[in-house]
Each structure stands twice: as structure tokens, then as C-alpha cells.
Steps between C-alpha positions, in 0.01 A plus 500: 500500500698403809566869573130582457394218731750616760360854493140379505573293809664796672212733414224248566350579160415287196764487227251625242456825693877549526542428129247768411652743750853452368386525138342840570807631683745370239338726240540806720774767518710302748592235237460233766617145438393187685825522697417861600148397598638242741807692622292807585214291641252683278256214555490589872196722557586537867841649416399746228155590634333776300818600313480512121727210409520624141740762637748231608809480277651163418869442438480571127306822558756593765780473245300719261446758773874521566572549129236776478603677819877467457553527126856634545662155486848656489459618861416163655862393551575777749219393733535125448867499607484534877850641535440767238156579638626533859788724393269720294245534780765567765671761282172691502462482876251213526548243780646165392659211686879529536716268290793355695661324204443387143616159381576461130732215410770537241550876492860622475433853618491581868236712665387604843299217656534289182556126549644329190545134588381236741790559735416868542132412542580239765726741692233772492228266623717367782577855611129591504353178638418666832182659360229402252564584136291488184650385167310551176580503127508856368282403205225380733403169652458345841692655789712271719507563874831426671596467866147563627472173693724528801489122549622438145864458400602818307744297294209310345336826389829618352563184299141483379517855363838436338354198320195700390703792367716254307189372326417850366802619299488854369267617778574765760382442857410764758597431860303712744422511872164365613303811583318542831123556485314785664430404864126547447476165323837328555365252756225392262751403232767355727737789437469483120450802278161461330484681165201700384429441131357800319394583146552860388348653188589829335283697258367852445349495848839431659679216674306297754484164674236290331514177703695375801532191718731392781703177472526399865641160403560229756417133472170571322637792294235733637377791292317800644261706291535870577290812521676733258411810699612389845732203443299289744482128430145394415534123491755223469529194277769247400639587157429149372150485655333839448161363604620439857435858604504622857469844652827678568580614855340839561836668568690353204608779264799578282735733692587832336225438245487850350878512471506153345244601237692821435818297450331285237361812334838672492657189349230493234565867421870425469431216255277720290545274195256257661130542548471193723743365758491242775688579822620299797555738790586380849385692810837494678594618847634825354226550241397356163768329290460421130577133448423482130307638205333303221403636156296185433300435819274199546140596579398170662540581869389862478171388341450225758582734789254763382253234382438701187670515162737770381295575186286756676419842347793686658752248370343478155519880472868481594563238228319715245727790594809281450376380161454863397857583606631201306314621192265201504 
């Protein structure tokens, strides 16, 4: 009841109306829960406008979609492991971020650029503390930015990472340079690479980009909705406050948009076991760079950015095609 009252206050509507609205949506194809209704601000008429909110997928429906689209569960490990995925993509000529070193504690074997204990990790970090680095677990998780603050003591970054890696035994860590963004938007993001997040689908029609948004980040974690044809930003909103929408600058567009979409499409063709994939691709100074792929993408932000659900006719036809292939 507290959640309902909170939403009613935000929407300026009586709780009885929201109760009836949620009840109707919860019986629909999106399998929406009360948490979905609040998280996706489905009570907000100003946000969703004339969109058919029955097409919005909740978290549970999202998990079902992934199982239907990517029924080859044996293939998930290759994409989920970032080291394996990067190596596989790079071996087929797709652009990935370079790996300077891999830290995996306790290994007896030696290898090029392999760091096997805290001493080797500390020596590597000291030798590379003159430029920003990114450290991230190979199995996924939050990336750690090192040496980016010129006013910060590099030794503190080194010791913090050493403590963190010690808390995750049995995990490999990638150490990579911080990539430079395309100059067309670098000033807007303070010199940070801003990834474009895309969903690709593959069926009898072919491989294509189904949804895309641009994670510009910053203090408010800004998200830009995109025109799929041109790559131009349509509007901006903070990821945590999708109702605070403002028009994007008229000249804001993803650089190398056609090449970036083609890169996602080629990656999807390479991973032909999957019907649905999420991609993070950064528009770098030398062109698009694949930062990661996800066989189980979250649909929350892509639905909020487009202000329409994913369960539209094109996507439902794609899911029907995948069910047919799976023998369902």
C-alpha cells in the first residue's frame, strides 16, 4: 500500500485508479509485477503517452524472452566470459579493446601478459600508472577506473585494486587502457567513452538492430534515445529518472553510426547460436569498439528510452520464429 500511495502521489491520481490500471496490466503479456509497474513508471501517463503499455515486458517476462530467443544454453558461457568473448571476436576481425594484462592469482604456469600474484600485479600497475586504466572481472561486473584523477595518489588506486582482487579468489581480471572517445562528443562526456547499447535480433529476415540507446553517463547518468535510421539523439533523461526528459542538442549524434550498427550485426552473425544479443559498443576516436556482449540483456532502459514496450508485432514474430526453431 505504501508503494501504491507513493505512485499515486507522483502521478497525481487516486489510488483506486492506479489499482485498476495495474490489475489490468498485470494480466497482460508483459507479466508485470507491482515492482515493474513502479520501476518502469507505467503509472506515468506523461511518460508513456499513447503507447500500448501492454507491450511492456517486466523482469519475469524478460527472462522468459531470453530463454525463448537463446535456447542454446550451452553457448552462453562463451559470450558471458569477457576474455573468451573478446578473443573470439578479435580472432574474426571485429574491433575490441586491447588487453594489456590478465591477473589471475595462484596459477603456476607463465604466460604473456599474465600476472599471477599480488606482487606482479603491483609491479604492473606501478609501471602503467602514467595513464588511465580499466580493471574488470572477466566474468562480468563493475569496471574499476584507475589513474584517471591526476590529483589523486596512484598508490591509493593500486592498493585498492589489490584489496578488491584479493576478495574475489578464482576470478580473472582484465587490465585495459581507457579508450579515447570520438572527438565529435568527447567534450560532452569529459573525455569518457560513452557506449551505445544495442539489441540485435536474428531470424529468417536476417540480422538487424532492434533497439538502441546511448549511455552518455556523467553525474546524472544521462541516457539518449536514438533514431535507429540516423543515429541522432532524440532526447535525454537521467537513467534513474526517465520522466525528466529534455530535448537533445540538435547536433548530437552517434559518430560512425552505420559502421557501429554493422559491427553489432556482424557480431550477431558470428554468434549465430543466439537469436537475441545485447551489445555495448563505444564510438572511439578510431571507430567503433566492442566493449561487451550479453546473451541475457535487460529490457528496462531500452523500453524507457523508446517509451514503448518490446512486445510489439515485429518482436513477437521473431520470438515465434525462435520457438519454431527450438521445436516448441
